[in-house]
Tab-separated table of C-alpha atoms in Angstrom:
chain	number	residue	atom	x	y	z
A	1	UNK	CA	30.107	6.642	7.955
A	2	UNK	CA	26.517	5.377	7.773
A	3	UNK	CA	25.346	8.061	10.243
A	4	UNK	CA	27.134	10.718	8.180
A	5	UNK	CA	25.325	9.593	5.026
A	6	UNK	CA	21.977	9.563	6.796
A	7	UNK	CA	22.604	13.042	8.257
A	8	UNK	CA	23.574	14.363	4.836
A	9	UNK	CA	20.379	12.976	3.296
A	10	UNK	CA	18.420	14.436	6.238
A	11	UNK	CA	19.929	17.884	5.596
A	12	UNK	CA	19.175	17.638	1.881
A	13	UNK	CA	15.572	16.707	2.785
A	14	UNK	CA	15.307	19.731	5.050
A	15	UNK	CA	16.730	22.108	2.474
A	16	UNK	CA	14.734	20.894	-0.506
A	17	UNK	CA	11.321	22.428	-0.491
A	18	UNK	CA	8.464	20.647	-2.259
A	19	UNK	CA	8.028	23.769	-4.401
A	20	UNK	CA	11.628	23.444	-5.713
A	21	UNK	CA	11.172	19.709	-6.288
A	22	UNK	CA	8.020	20.467	-8.304
A	23	UNK	CA	9.896	23.009	-10.405
A	24	UNK	CA	12.605	20.434	-11.079
A	25	UNK	CA	10.194	17.534	-11.648
A	26	UNK	CA	11.137	17.015	-15.316
A	27	UNK	CA	14.812	16.848	-14.512
A	28	UNK	CA	14.342	14.819	-11.340
A	29	UNK	CA	11.773	12.282	-12.533
A	30	UNK	CA	12.505	12.362	-16.263
A	31	UNK	CA	16.297	12.532	-16.294
A	32	UNK	CA	16.728	10.681	-13.037
A	33	UNK	CA	14.495	7.783	-13.960
A	34	UNK	CA	16.047	7.553	-17.424
A	35	UNK	CA	19.535	7.363	-15.894
A	36	UNK	CA	18.501	4.783	-13.273
A	37	UNK	CA	16.641	2.578	-15.782
A	38	UNK	CA	19.270	2.601	-18.480
A	39	UNK	CA	22.225	2.244	-16.152
A	40	UNK	CA	20.666	-0.505	-14.031
A	41	UNK	CA	19.517	-2.387	-17.153
A	42	UNK	CA	22.979	-2.322	-18.676
A	43	UNK	CA	24.664	-3.327	-15.420
A	44	UNK	CA	22.065	-6.047	-14.742
A	45	UNK	CA	22.682	-7.496	-18.222
A	46	UNK	CA	26.377	-7.340	-17.654
A	47	UNK	CA	26.076	-9.129	-14.257
A	48	UNK	CA	23.884	-11.836	-15.776
A	49	UNK	CA	26.269	-12.243	-18.714
A	50	UNK	CA	29.118	-12.626	-16.196
A	51	UNK	CA	27.276	-15.624	-14.672
A	52	UNK	CA	25.303	-14.153	-11.807
A	53	UNK	CA	21.800	-15.451	-11.113
A	54	UNK	CA	19.179	-13.002	-12.417
A	55	UNK	CA	18.096	-11.914	-8.910
A	56	UNK	CA	21.659	-11.091	-7.909
A	57	UNK	CA	22.148	-9.360	-11.256
A	58	UNK	CA	19.124	-7.115	-10.688
A	59	UNK	CA	20.268	-6.174	-7.184
A	60	UNK	CA	23.799	-5.548	-8.417
A	61	UNK	CA	22.552	-3.434	-11.343
A	62	UNK	CA	20.282	-1.345	-9.134
A	63	UNK	CA	22.997	-0.849	-6.489
A	64	UNK	CA	25.673	0.128	-8.978
A	65	UNK	CA	23.338	2.532	-10.785
A	66	UNK	CA	23.357	4.709	-7.639
A	67	UNK	CA	25.943	7.453	-7.112
A	68	UNK	CA	27.320	8.981	-3.957
A	69	UNK	CA	25.431	12.169	-3.422
A	70	UNK	CA	27.887	13.365	-0.799
A	71	UNK	CA	30.939	12.973	-3.056
A	72	UNK	CA	29.202	14.345	-6.178
A	73	UNK	CA	27.745	17.377	-4.393
A	74	UNK	CA	31.080	18.208	-2.809
A	75	UNK	CA	32.869	17.921	-6.152
A	76	UNK	CA	30.262	20.042	-7.945
A	77	UNK	CA	30.418	22.697	-5.155
A	78	UNK	CA	34.211	22.792	-5.356
A	79	UNK	CA	34.028	23.332	-9.155
A	80	UNK	CA	31.177	25.879	-8.907
A	81	UNK	CA	28.899	24.009	-11.243
A	82	UNK	CA	25.803	23.682	-9.027
A	83	UNK	CA	24.089	26.750	-10.529
A	84	UNK	CA	24.812	25.959	-14.215
A	85	UNK	CA	22.522	23.679	-16.284
A	86	UNK	CA	24.753	20.598	-16.069
A	87	UNK	CA	24.999	21.066	-12.264
A	88	UNK	CA	21.228	21.336	-11.885
A	89	UNK	CA	20.707	18.295	-14.078
A	90	UNK	CA	23.302	16.359	-12.072
A	91	UNK	CA	21.688	17.426	-8.837
A	92	UNK	CA	18.296	16.284	-10.198
A	93	UNK	CA	19.693	12.843	-11.041
A	94	UNK	CA	21.307	12.571	-7.577
A	95	UNK	CA	18.028	13.589	-5.977
A	96	UNK	CA	16.104	10.949	-7.927
A	97	UNK	CA	18.688	8.331	-6.910
A	98	UNK	CA	18.248	9.270	-3.276
A	99	UNK	CA	14.469	8.957	-3.637
A	100	UNK	CA	14.818	5.674	-5.561
A	101	UNK	CA	16.922	4.114	-2.815
A	102	UNK	CA	13.821	3.693	-0.666
A	103	UNK	CA	11.823	1.581	-3.144
A	104	UNK	CA	15.005	-0.303	-4.153
A	105	UNK	CA	15.514	-1.306	-0.479
A	106	UNK	CA	11.863	-2.493	-0.450
A	107	UNK	CA	12.390	-4.591	-3.546
A	108	UNK	CA	15.519	-6.388	-2.291
A	109	UNK	CA	13.604	-8.652	0.087
A	110	UNK	CA	11.425	-9.729	-2.871
A	111	UNK	CA	14.526	-10.872	-4.669
A	112	UNK	CA	16.213	-12.474	-1.679
A	113	UNK	CA	16.729	-16.227	-1.354
A	114	UNK	CA	15.859	-17.753	1.989
A	115	UNK	CA	19.003	-19.808	2.627
A	116	UNK	CA	17.609	-21.576	5.724
A	117	UNK	CA	14.649	-22.944	3.808
A	118	UNK	CA	16.665	-23.286	0.580
A	119	UNK	CA	13.832	-21.354	-0.960
A	120	UNK	CA	14.272	-19.259	-4.092
A	121	UNK	CA	10.839	-17.722	-3.778
A	122	UNK	CA	9.971	-14.123	-3.047
A	123	UNK	CA	9.897	-13.040	0.603
A	124	UNK	CA	6.593	-11.072	0.482
A	125	UNK	CA	6.448	-10.758	4.272
A	126	UNK	CA	9.849	-9.008	4.419
A	127	UNK	CA	8.921	-6.765	1.487
A	128	UNK	CA	5.592	-5.781	3.088
A	129	UNK	CA	7.298	-5.178	6.380
A	130	UNK	CA	9.884	-2.857	4.807
A	131	UNK	CA	7.220	-1.000	2.767
A	132	UNK	CA	5.058	-0.559	5.862
A	133	UNK	CA	8.025	0.727	7.805
A	134	UNK	CA	8.869	3.234	5.052
A	135	UNK	CA	5.232	4.403	5.077
A	136	UNK	CA	5.374	4.895	8.820
A	137	UNK	CA	8.667	6.804	8.624
A	138	UNK	CA	7.457	8.985	5.789
A	139	UNK	CA	4.102	9.659	7.431
A	140	UNK	CA	5.708	10.339	10.786
A	141	UNK	CA	8.211	12.636	9.164
A	142	UNK	CA	5.578	14.563	7.323
A	143	UNK	CA	2.895	14.886	9.959
A	144	UNK	CA	4.813	14.593	13.248
A	145	UNK	CA	8.412	15.641	12.786
A	146	UNK	CA	7.895	18.567	10.395
A	147	UNK	CA	5.728	20.505	12.880
A	148	UNK	CA	8.081	19.541	15.733
A	149	UNK	CA	11.178	20.695	13.855
A	150	UNK	CA	9.386	23.913	12.854
A	151	UNK	CA	8.653	24.705	16.487
A	152	UNK	CA	12.182	23.873	17.550
A	153	UNK	CA	13.575	26.074	14.697
A	154	UNK	CA	11.504	28.996	15.951
A	155	UNK	CA	13.287	28.732	19.302
A	156	UNK	CA	16.422	29.838	17.389
A	157	UNK	CA	18.650	27.454	19.410
A	158	UNK	CA	20.922	25.694	16.923
A	159	UNK	CA	22.230	23.212	19.500
A	160	UNK	CA	18.729	22.024	20.396
A	161	UNK	CA	17.765	21.691	16.769
A	162	UNK	CA	20.987	19.794	15.971
A	163	UNK	CA	20.432	17.494	18.946
A	164	UNK	CA	16.836	16.723	17.953
A	165	UNK	CA	17.871	16.143	14.342
A	166	UNK	CA	20.633	13.779	15.452
A	167	UNK	CA	18.223	11.936	17.762
A	168	UNK	CA	15.732	11.659	14.908
A	169	UNK	CA	18.329	10.265	12.519
A	170	UNK	CA	19.588	7.758	15.101
A	171	UNK	CA	16.040	6.743	16.006
A	172	UNK	CA	15.059	6.105	12.382
A	173	UNK	CA	18.315	4.244	11.864
A	174	UNK	CA	17.608	2.046	14.851
A	175	UNK	CA	14.058	1.423	13.671
A	176	UNK	CA	15.334	0.420	10.225
A	177	UNK	CA	17.956	-1.851	11.762
A	178	UNK	CA	15.275	-3.569	13.900
A	179	UNK	CA	13.365	-4.222	10.685
A	180	UNK	CA	16.466	-5.699	9.072
A	181	UNK	CA	17.193	-2.678	6.852
A	182	UNK	CA	20.437	-1.081	7.900
């Protein structure tokens, strides 16, 4: 299931051109950030009111503010609403959530409690490690993998492209797992 989600996000990343993202910037960054901020704030407040420690409440609020892109996109495609204004706005919010998942995963180590040391302090080393790893993955994707995938696509061999994409997804997944970010 995790590989399926990663592959789906990979395909969305391949299909979404920076030009289209720029055209949708108000919906993506305006509407998406508004949805994430309001939803996570309400859910965090609810979790804290239910007796959770504030750190757990923040993590819970952020996690529950995210939607399943795979399910939402499939449902919108089945109902033919992707090309109407509400469908584009929903897609923009889903896209922002997918983009926000990366910084959220970087923030979680800051909020984690080190049980072995019984330490409630921030784990800056883990947070820096995860942010550095994300920078390496993003930079490698932009400057190494994009040209490689373009060359492979020009070969017009779908099986080779699919195999390389699968290897890329599994490799990034393994790298993230080694860093403690499944």
